[in-house]
Amino acid sequence: MVGPERPQFVLFGSSIVQYSFSNHGWGAILADLYARRADVLLRGYAGWNSRHAVQILDQVFPKDAAVQPSLVIVYFGGNDSMRPDPDGLGPHVPLPEYIENMRKIVLHLKSLSAKTRIIIISPPPVNEHQIRETLSDTIPDGSRTNEGCRIYSEACLKLCHEMDVKCIDLWTAMQQRDDWLTACFTDGIHLSSEGSKIVLKEILKVIREAEWKPSLYRKALPAEFAGNLYLDVDTPNGKITVNSAI
């Protein structure tokens, strides 16, 4: 633990979380915006689905930890929504199991602390044509579809409403942009800097509008050592006070 203690924001999910600190990603920008106010911690696991997530909840979020996160942003579902492989070894998770896995994740996070807040991001859309062009060697044609993402996104949002958890309808939000198919992805699945801007905008909107006490809105959090701008410095001509921010 490095002090002083700050609020912890944990990003927990699959590749869209893991890669959020690269390519001008939403995680990196969030960390920059909250510099000196909160620590943004990355727990992203590319290729994972909700089944993987529930198996390691106690390790990533131990209930007996001395410090619990103030905010957890969760994303799983894109890999779950893929069509099942004939051999049964792919990342697909049946919709009823996905819903129950997300329920388990939310219940675990709620049990950490009365002040731990949660935002769930629903599966975003995909560009199927771009997937065929760039990922045909790893993703079989037709195994990841926009329709599949819609179904899992709607199920995710419905569960969040039932459990009174803040959620982001990323499937809809991204498609509000006219050029989303060409601007928002690097390969049809993973987000470009433009796609990340949409994620960040939606996260900040939820944080700003949430009636959480204490508020986690950036401007409501104190900047660390904000008053310590002036230092006394010994010089050959005596002690002087300087502005350390210069």
PDB file of C-alpha atoms in Angstrom:
ATOM      1  CA  MET A   1       0.000   0.000   0.000  1.00  0.00           C
ATOM      2  CA  VAL A   2       1.326   3.403  -1.009  1.00  0.00           C
ATOM      3  CA  GLY A   3      -0.015   6.314   0.974  1.00  0.00           C
ATOM      4  CA  PRO A   4      -1.826   8.518   1.455  1.00  0.00           C
ATOM      5  CA  GLU A   5      -4.888   6.358   0.993  1.00  0.00           C
ATOM      6  CA  ARG A   6      -7.130   7.321  -1.904  1.00  0.00           C
ATOM      7  CA  PRO A   7     -10.415   5.922  -3.207  1.00  0.00           C
ATOM      8  CA  GLN A   8      -9.814   2.876  -5.399  1.00  0.00           C
ATOM      9  CA  PHE A   9     -11.570   2.442  -8.736  1.00  0.00           C
ATOM     10  CA  VAL A  10     -11.195  -1.128 -10.050  1.00  0.00           C
ATOM     11  CA  LEU A  11     -11.788  -1.986 -13.711  1.00  0.00           C
ATOM     12  CA  PHE A  12     -12.767  -5.667 -13.903  1.00  0.00           C
ATOM     13  CA  GLY A  13     -13.490  -7.479 -17.133  1.00  0.00           C
ATOM     14  CA  SER A  14     -12.224  -9.083 -20.305  1.00  0.00           C
ATOM     15  CA  SER A  15     -10.212  -7.634 -23.190  1.00  0.00           C
ATOM     16  CA  ILE A  16     -12.114  -4.355 -23.435  1.00  0.00           C
ATOM     17  CA  VAL A  17     -10.924  -3.754 -19.882  1.00  0.00           C
ATOM     18  CA  GLN A  18      -7.413  -5.180 -20.278  1.00  0.00           C
ATOM     19  CA  TYR A  19      -6.750  -3.046 -23.352  1.00  0.00           C
ATOM     20  CA  SER A  20      -8.308   0.088 -21.848  1.00  0.00           C
ATOM     21  CA  PHE A  21      -4.879   1.461 -20.951  1.00  0.00           C
ATOM     22  CA  SER A  22      -3.584   1.278 -24.555  1.00  0.00           C
ATOM     23  CA  ASN A  23      -4.452   3.081 -27.769  1.00  0.00           C
ATOM     24  CA  HIS A  24      -5.727   6.150 -25.878  1.00  0.00           C
ATOM     25  CA  GLY A  25      -8.115   3.855 -24.035  1.00  0.00           C
ATOM     26  CA  TRP A  26     -10.890   4.793 -21.642  1.00  0.00           C
ATOM     27  CA  GLY A  27      -9.112   3.322 -18.601  1.00  0.00           C
ATOM     28  CA  ALA A  28      -6.008   5.424 -19.126  1.00  0.00           C
ATOM     29  CA  ILE A  29      -8.030   8.590 -19.625  1.00  0.00           C
ATOM     30  CA  LEU A  30     -10.084   7.843 -16.505  1.00  0.00           C
ATOM     31  CA  ALA A  31      -6.869   7.399 -14.500  1.00  0.00           C
ATOM     32  CA  ASP A  32      -5.566  10.701 -15.877  1.00  0.00           C
ATOM     33  CA  LEU A  33      -8.772  12.561 -15.024  1.00  0.00           C
ATOM     34  CA  TYR A  34      -8.676  11.230 -11.449  1.00  0.00           C
ATOM     35  CA  ALA A  35      -4.967  11.860 -10.900  1.00  0.00           C
ATOM     36  CA  ARG A  36      -4.329  12.848  -7.246  1.00  0.00           C
ATOM     37  CA  ARG A  37      -7.949  11.984  -6.447  1.00  0.00           C
ATOM     38  CA  ALA A  38      -8.384   8.204  -6.919  1.00  0.00           C
ATOM     39  CA  ASP A  39      -6.274   5.203  -7.885  1.00  0.00           C
ATOM     40  CA  VAL A  40      -7.568   3.396 -10.966  1.00  0.00           C
ATOM     41  CA  LEU A  41      -6.596  -0.284 -10.817  1.00  0.00           C
ATOM     42  CA  LEU A  42      -6.728  -2.600 -13.820  1.00  0.00           C
ATOM     43  CA  ARG A  43      -7.960  -6.168 -13.493  1.00  0.00           C
ATOM     44  CA  GLY A  44      -8.577  -7.058 -17.128  1.00  0.00           C
ATOM     45  CA  TYR A  45      -8.320 -10.547 -18.591  1.00  0.00           C
ATOM     46  CA  ALA A  46      -8.486 -10.856 -22.376  1.00  0.00           C
ATOM     47  CA  GLY A  47     -10.449 -13.838 -23.615  1.00  0.00           C
ATOM     48  CA  TRP A  48     -12.331 -14.356 -20.380  1.00  0.00           C
ATOM     49  CA  ASN A  49     -16.049 -14.806 -19.914  1.00  0.00           C
ATOM     50  CA  SER A  50     -18.328 -14.517 -16.884  1.00  0.00           C
ATOM     51  CA  ARG A  51     -17.655 -18.152 -15.976  1.00  0.00           C
ATOM     52  CA  HIS A  52     -13.968 -17.370 -15.519  1.00  0.00           C
ATOM     53  CA  ALA A  53     -14.831 -14.272 -13.510  1.00  0.00           C
ATOM     54  CA  VAL A  54     -16.910 -15.962 -10.831  1.00  0.00           C
ATOM     55  CA  GLN A  55     -14.134 -18.483 -10.229  1.00  0.00           C
ATOM     56  CA  ILE A  56     -11.636 -15.829  -9.116  1.00  0.00           C
ATOM     57  CA  LEU A  57     -13.887 -13.293  -7.373  1.00  0.00           C
ATOM     58  CA  ASP A  58     -12.486 -14.081  -3.931  1.00  0.00           C
ATOM     59  CA  GLN A  59      -8.935 -13.627  -5.166  1.00  0.00           C
ATOM     60  CA  VAL A  60      -9.488 -10.337  -6.965  1.00  0.00           C
ATOM     61  CA  PHE A  61     -11.924  -8.967  -4.377  1.00  0.00           C
ATOM     62  CA  PRO A  62     -11.191 -10.621  -0.999  1.00  0.00           C
ATOM     63  CA  LYS A  63     -13.868  -9.803   1.540  1.00  0.00           C
ATOM     64  CA  ASP A  64     -11.327  -9.443   4.351  1.00  0.00           C
ATOM     65  CA  ALA A  65      -9.170  -6.861   2.556  1.00  0.00           C
ATOM     66  CA  ALA A  66      -8.167  -3.902   4.731  1.00  0.00           C
ATOM     67  CA  VAL A  67      -9.208  -1.477   1.991  1.00  0.00           C
ATOM     68  CA  GLN A  68     -12.203  -2.106  -0.246  1.00  0.00           C
ATOM     69  CA  PRO A  69     -12.759  -0.389  -3.595  1.00  0.00           C
ATOM     70  CA  SER A  70     -14.932   2.683  -3.763  1.00  0.00           C
ATOM     71  CA  LEU A  71     -16.015   1.839  -7.303  1.00  0.00           C
ATOM     72  CA  VAL A  72     -15.900  -1.305  -9.439  1.00  0.00           C
ATOM     73  CA  ILE A  73     -16.599  -1.040 -13.170  1.00  0.00           C
ATOM     74  CA  VAL A  74     -17.448  -4.470 -14.594  1.00  0.00           C
ATOM     75  CA  TYR A  75     -17.564  -5.692 -18.174  1.00  0.00           C
ATOM     76  CA  PHE A  76     -18.249  -9.270 -19.250  1.00  0.00           C
ATOM     77  CA  GLY A  77     -20.530 -10.620 -21.934  1.00  0.00           C
ATOM     78  CA  GLY A  78     -18.986 -10.193 -25.363  1.00  0.00           C
ATOM     79  CA  ASN A  79     -17.133 -13.489 -25.225  1.00  0.00           C
ATOM     80  CA  ASP A  80     -20.093 -15.165 -23.516  1.00  0.00           C
ATOM     81  CA  SER A  81     -22.313 -14.181 -26.439  1.00  0.00           C
ATOM     82  CA  MET A  82     -20.253 -16.009 -29.060  1.00  0.00           C
ATOM     83  CA  ARG A  83     -21.895 -19.003 -30.674  1.00  0.00           C
ATOM     84  CA  PRO A  84     -20.907 -22.309 -29.081  1.00  0.00           C
ATOM     85  CA  ASP A  85     -18.071 -24.287 -30.655  1.00  0.00           C
ATOM     86  CA  PRO A  86     -18.913 -27.822 -31.801  1.00  0.00           C
ATOM     87  CA  ASP A  87     -16.221 -29.131 -29.421  1.00  0.00           C
ATOM     88  CA  GLY A  88     -17.609 -27.099 -26.512  1.00  0.00           C
ATOM     89  CA  LEU A  89     -14.223 -25.499 -25.776  1.00  0.00           C
ATOM     90  CA  GLY A  90     -14.951 -21.942 -26.865  1.00  0.00           C
ATOM     91  CA  PRO A  91     -15.785 -18.943 -24.658  1.00  0.00           C
ATOM     92  CA  HIS A  92     -19.556 -19.231 -25.145  1.00  0.00           C
ATOM     93  CA  VAL A  93     -21.653 -19.178 -21.977  1.00  0.00           C
ATOM     94  CA  PRO A  94     -25.394 -19.936 -22.294  1.00  0.00           C
ATOM     95  CA  LEU A  95     -27.567 -16.910 -21.601  1.00  0.00           C
ATOM     96  CA  PRO A  96     -29.183 -18.231 -18.354  1.00  0.00           C
ATOM     97  CA  GLU A  97     -25.739 -19.051 -16.931  1.00  0.00           C
ATOM     98  CA  TYR A  98     -24.396 -15.649 -17.995  1.00  0.00           C
ATOM     99  CA  ILE A  99     -27.223 -13.927 -16.125  1.00  0.00           C
ATOM    100  CA  GLU A 100     -26.559 -15.961 -12.982  1.00  0.00           C
ATOM    101  CA  ASN A 101     -22.827 -15.355 -13.207  1.00  0.00           C
ATOM    102  CA  MET A 102     -23.366 -11.607 -13.429  1.00  0.00           C
ATOM    103  CA  ARG A 103     -25.744 -11.844 -10.477  1.00  0.00           C
ATOM    104  CA  LYS A 104     -23.035 -13.598  -8.453  1.00  0.00           C
ATOM    105  CA  ILE A 105     -20.515 -10.911  -9.384  1.00  0.00           C
ATOM    106  CA  VAL A 106     -22.851  -8.120  -8.290  1.00  0.00           C
ATOM    107  CA  LEU A 107     -23.752  -9.830  -5.015  1.00  0.00           C
ATOM    108  CA  HIS A 108     -20.100 -10.414  -4.200  1.00  0.00           C
ATOM    109  CA  LEU A 109     -19.177  -6.796  -4.905  1.00  0.00           C
ATOM    110  CA  LYS A 110     -22.103  -5.522  -2.863  1.00  0.00           C
ATOM    111  CA  SER A 111     -20.896  -7.605   0.089  1.00  0.00           C
ATOM    112  CA  LEU A 112     -17.460  -5.958   0.144  1.00  0.00           C
ATOM    113  CA  SER A 113     -18.543  -2.689   1.731  1.00  0.00           C
ATOM    114  CA  ALA A 114     -21.589  -0.514   2.156  1.00  0.00           C
ATOM    115  CA  LYS A 115     -19.683   2.184   0.251  1.00  0.00           C
ATOM    116  CA  THR A 116     -18.529   0.051  -2.682  1.00  0.00           C
ATOM    117  CA  ARG A 117     -20.318   1.327  -5.788  1.00  0.00           C
ATOM    118  CA  ILE A 118     -20.803  -0.691  -8.973  1.00  0.00           C
ATOM    119  CA  ILE A 119     -21.182   0.166 -12.658  1.00  0.00           C
ATOM    120  CA  ILE A 120     -21.882  -2.642 -15.125  1.00  0.00           C
ATOM    121  CA  ILE A 121     -21.070  -2.127 -18.807  1.00  0.00           C
ATOM    122  CA  SER A 122     -23.200  -4.159 -21.192  1.00  0.00           C
ATOM    123  CA  PRO A 123     -21.708  -5.883 -24.241  1.00  0.00           C
ATOM    124  CA  PRO A 124     -21.067  -3.393 -27.047  1.00  0.00           C
ATOM    125  CA  PRO A 125     -21.933  -3.958 -30.693  1.00  0.00           C
ATOM    126  CA  VAL A 126     -19.456  -5.469 -33.147  1.00  0.00           C
ATOM    127  CA  ASN A 127     -18.577  -4.915 -36.790  1.00  0.00           C
ATOM    128  CA  GLU A 128     -19.029  -8.374 -38.295  1.00  0.00           C
ATOM    129  CA  HIS A 129     -17.476  -7.435 -41.636  1.00  0.00           C
ATOM    130  CA  GLN A 130     -14.346  -6.097 -39.948  1.00  0.00           C
ATOM    131  CA  ILE A 131     -14.098  -9.237 -37.806  1.00  0.00           C
ATOM    132  CA  ARG A 132     -14.089 -11.373 -40.954  1.00  0.00           C
ATOM    133  CA  GLU A 133     -11.372  -9.187 -42.470  1.00  0.00           C
ATOM    134  CA  THR A 134      -9.044  -8.994 -39.457  1.00  0.00           C
ATOM    135  CA  LEU A 135      -9.770 -11.928 -37.138  1.00  0.00           C
ATOM    136  CA  SER A 136     -10.730 -14.768 -39.455  1.00  0.00           C
ATOM    137  CA  ASP A 137      -7.736 -16.818 -38.287  1.00  0.00           C
ATOM    138  CA  THR A 138      -8.911 -16.806 -34.662  1.00  0.00           C
ATOM    139  CA  ILE A 139     -12.687 -16.270 -34.785  1.00  0.00           C
ATOM    140  CA  PRO A 140     -14.764 -18.544 -37.048  1.00  0.00           C
ATOM    141  CA  ASP A 141     -17.030 -16.726 -39.459  1.00  0.00           C
ATOM    142  CA  GLY A 142     -20.395 -15.924 -37.906  1.00  0.00           C
ATOM    143  CA  SER A 143     -19.450 -16.928 -34.376  1.00  0.00           C
ATOM    144  CA  ARG A 144     -19.626 -13.379 -33.035  1.00  0.00           C
ATOM    145  CA  THR A 145     -22.603 -11.349 -34.182  1.00  0.00           C
ATOM    146  CA  ASN A 146     -24.156  -8.013 -33.392  1.00  0.00           C
ATOM    147  CA  GLU A 147     -27.462  -9.752 -32.743  1.00  0.00           C
ATOM    148  CA  GLY A 148     -25.839 -12.015 -30.167  1.00  0.00           C
ATOM    149  CA  CYS A 149     -24.339  -8.985 -28.456  1.00  0.00           C
ATOM    150  CA  ARG A 150     -27.759  -7.325 -28.380  1.00  0.00           C
ATOM    151  CA  ILE A 151     -29.364 -10.303 -26.673  1.00  0.00           C
ATOM    152  CA  TYR A 152     -26.707 -10.486 -23.967  1.00  0.00           C
ATOM    153  CA  SER A 153     -26.669  -6.709 -23.551  1.00  0.00           C
ATOM    154  CA  GLU A 154     -30.417  -6.589 -22.957  1.00  0.00           C
ATOM    155  CA  ALA A 155     -30.199  -9.450 -20.448  1.00  0.00           C
ATOM    156  CA  CYS A 156     -27.382  -7.659 -18.626  1.00  0.00           C
ATOM    157  CA  LEU A 157     -29.322  -4.403 -18.433  1.00  0.00           C
ATOM    158  CA  LYS A 158     -32.464  -6.154 -17.207  1.00  0.00           C
ATOM    159  CA  LEU A 159     -30.514  -7.826 -14.402  1.00  0.00           C
ATOM    160  CA  CYS A 160     -28.931  -4.517 -13.368  1.00  0.00           C
ATOM    161  CA  HIS A 161     -32.336  -2.870 -13.123  1.00  0.00           C
ATOM    162  CA  GLU A 162     -33.615  -5.781 -11.028  1.00  0.00           C
ATOM    163  CA  MET A 163     -30.621  -5.513  -8.674  1.00  0.00           C
ATOM    164  CA  ASP A 164     -30.631  -1.704  -8.537  1.00  0.00           C
ATOM    165  CA  VAL A 165     -27.132  -1.407  -9.991  1.00  0.00           C
ATOM    166  CA  LYS A 166     -25.904   1.371 -12.255  1.00  0.00           C
ATOM    167  CA  CYS A 167     -25.450   0.172 -15.819  1.00  0.00           C
ATOM    168  CA  ILE A 168     -24.329   1.453 -19.195  1.00  0.00           C
ATOM    169  CA  ASP A 169     -26.124   0.368 -22.355  1.00  0.00           C
ATOM    170  CA  LEU A 170     -23.005   0.373 -24.488  1.00  0.00           C
ATOM    171  CA  TRP A 171     -24.670  -1.578 -27.298  1.00  0.00           C
ATOM    172  CA  THR A 172     -27.055   1.323 -27.875  1.00  0.00           C
ATOM    173  CA  ALA A 173     -24.695   4.178 -26.968  1.00  0.00           C
ATOM    174  CA  MET A 174     -22.084   3.262 -29.555  1.00  0.00           C
ATOM    175  CA  GLN A 175     -24.625   2.896 -32.346  1.00  0.00           C
ATOM    176  CA  GLN A 176     -25.878   6.433 -31.783  1.00  0.00           C
ATOM    177  CA  ARG A 177     -22.832   7.551 -33.738  1.00  0.00           C
ATOM    178  CA  ASP A 178     -23.458   7.490 -37.497  1.00  0.00           C
ATOM    179  CA  ASP A 179     -19.994   6.180 -38.348  1.00  0.00           C
ATOM    180  CA  TRP A 180     -19.732   3.689 -35.467  1.00  0.00           C
ATOM    181  CA  LEU A 181     -18.992   0.758 -37.766  1.00  0.00           C
ATOM    182  CA  THR A 182     -15.837   2.339 -39.152  1.00  0.00           C
ATOM    183  CA  ALA A 183     -14.727   4.593 -36.287  1.00  0.00           C
ATOM    184  CA  CYS A 184     -15.174   2.635 -33.066  1.00  0.00           C
ATOM    185  CA  PHE A 185     -13.101  -0.541 -33.506  1.00  0.00           C
ATOM    186  CA  THR A 186      -9.571  -1.634 -34.265  1.00  0.00           C
ATOM    187  CA  ASP A 187     -10.613  -5.084 -35.476  1.00  0.00           C
ATOM    188  CA  GLY A 188     -14.401  -5.220 -35.276  1.00  0.00           C
ATOM    189  CA  ILE A 189     -14.422  -6.099 -31.550  1.00  0.00           C
ATOM    190  CA  HIS A 190     -11.820  -4.143 -29.615  1.00  0.00           C
ATOM    191  CA  LEU A 191     -12.191  -0.422 -29.200  1.00  0.00           C
ATOM    192  CA  SER A 192     -10.390   2.338 -31.024  1.00  0.00           C
ATOM    193  CA  SER A 193      -9.718   5.661 -29.329  1.00  0.00           C
ATOM    194  CA  GLU A 194     -13.055   6.878 -30.685  1.00  0.00           C
ATOM    195  CA  GLY A 195     -14.856   3.891 -29.213  1.00  0.00           C
ATOM    196  CA  SER A 196     -13.154   4.494 -25.881  1.00  0.00           C
ATOM    197  CA  LYS A 197     -14.392   8.087 -25.866  1.00  0.00           C
ATOM    198  CA  ILE A 198     -17.959   6.771 -25.843  1.00  0.00           C
ATOM    199  CA  VAL A 199     -17.245   4.394 -22.948  1.00  0.00           C
ATOM    200  CA  LEU A 200     -15.599   7.172 -20.944  1.00  0.00           C
ATOM    201  CA  LYS A 201     -18.431   9.620 -21.631  1.00  0.00           C
ATOM    202  CA  GLU A 202     -21.004   7.112 -20.374  1.00  0.00           C
ATOM    203  CA  ILE A 203     -18.985   6.256 -17.244  1.00  0.00           C
ATOM    204  CA  LEU A 204     -18.500   9.899 -16.312  1.00  0.00           C
ATOM    205  CA  LYS A 205     -22.204  10.567 -16.874  1.00  0.00           C
ATOM    206  CA  VAL A 206     -23.163   7.783 -14.453  1.00  0.00           C
ATOM    207  CA  ILE A 207     -20.682   8.991 -11.818  1.00  0.00           C
ATOM    208  CA  ARG A 208     -21.792  12.607 -12.170  1.00  0.00           C
ATOM    209  CA  GLU A 209     -25.522  11.844 -11.927  1.00  0.00           C
ATOM    210  CA  ALA A 210     -25.375   9.131  -9.252  1.00  0.00           C
ATOM    211  CA  GLU A 211     -26.676  10.157  -5.838  1.00  0.00           C
ATOM    212  CA  TRP A 212     -23.865   8.347  -4.029  1.00  0.00           C
ATOM    213  CA  LYS A 213     -22.706   9.503  -0.641  1.00  0.00           C
ATOM    214  CA  PRO A 214     -19.876  10.246  -0.652  1.00  0.00           C
ATOM    215  CA  SER A 215     -19.914  11.359  -4.251  1.00  0.00           C
ATOM    216  CA  LEU A 216     -17.255   9.917  -6.542  1.00  0.00           C
ATOM    217  CA  TYR A 217     -17.570  12.731  -9.051  1.00  0.00           C
ATOM    218  CA  ARG A 218     -14.105  14.042  -9.839  1.00  0.00           C
ATOM    219  CA  LYS A 219     -14.758  17.601  -8.716  1.00  0.00           C
ATOM    220  CA  ALA A 220     -16.187  16.339  -5.411  1.00  0.00           C
ATOM    221  CA  LEU A 221     -12.993  14.494  -4.478  1.00  0.00           C
ATOM    222  CA  PRO A 222     -10.122  16.408  -2.879  1.00  0.00           C
ATOM    223  CA  ALA A 223      -6.855  16.654  -4.764  1.00  0.00           C
ATOM    224  CA  GLU A 224      -4.067  15.111  -2.738  1.00  0.00           C
ATOM    225  CA  PHE A 225      -1.742  17.686  -1.103  1.00  0.00           C
ATOM    226  CA  ALA A 226      -3.614  20.482  -2.864  1.00  0.00           C
ATOM    227  CA  GLY A 227      -2.628  22.975  -0.176  1.00  0.00           C
ATOM    228  CA  ASN A 228       1.049  22.031  -0.091  1.00  0.00           C
ATOM    229  CA  LEU A 229       2.192  24.298  -2.908  1.00  0.00           C
ATOM    230  CA  TYR A 230       4.745  26.349  -1.016  1.00  0.00           C
ATOM    231  CA  LEU A 231       8.045  25.128   0.423  1.00  0.00           C
ATOM    232  CA  ASP A 232      10.626  26.813   2.631  1.00  0.00           C
ATOM    233  CA  VAL A 233      14.051  26.510   0.997  1.00  0.00           C
ATOM    234  CA  ASP A 234      17.423  27.387   2.554  1.00  0.00           C
ATOM    235  CA  THR A 235      19.633  29.490   0.269  1.00  0.00           C
ATOM    236  CA  PRO A 236      22.986  31.276   0.787  1.00  0.00           C
ATOM    237  CA  ASN A 237      20.987  34.433   1.338  1.00  0.00           C
ATOM    238  CA  GLY A 238      18.671  32.871   3.889  1.00  0.00           C
ATOM    239  CA  LYS A 239      15.385  30.969   3.876  1.00  0.00           C
ATOM    240  CA  ILE A 240      12.882  31.745   1.140  1.00  0.00           C
ATOM    241  CA  THR A 241       9.421  30.415   0.291  1.00  0.00           C
ATOM    242  CA  VAL A 242       8.893  29.081  -3.218  1.00  0.00           C
ATOM    243  CA  ASN A 243       5.908  27.821  -5.137  1.00  0.00           C
ATOM    244  CA  SER A 244       6.558  24.084  -5.648  1.00  0.00           C
ATOM    245  CA  ALA A 245       4.055  23.927  -8.493  1.00  0.00           C
ATOM    246  CA  ILE A 246       6.266  26.015 -10.752  1.00  0.00           C
TER     247      ILE A 246
END
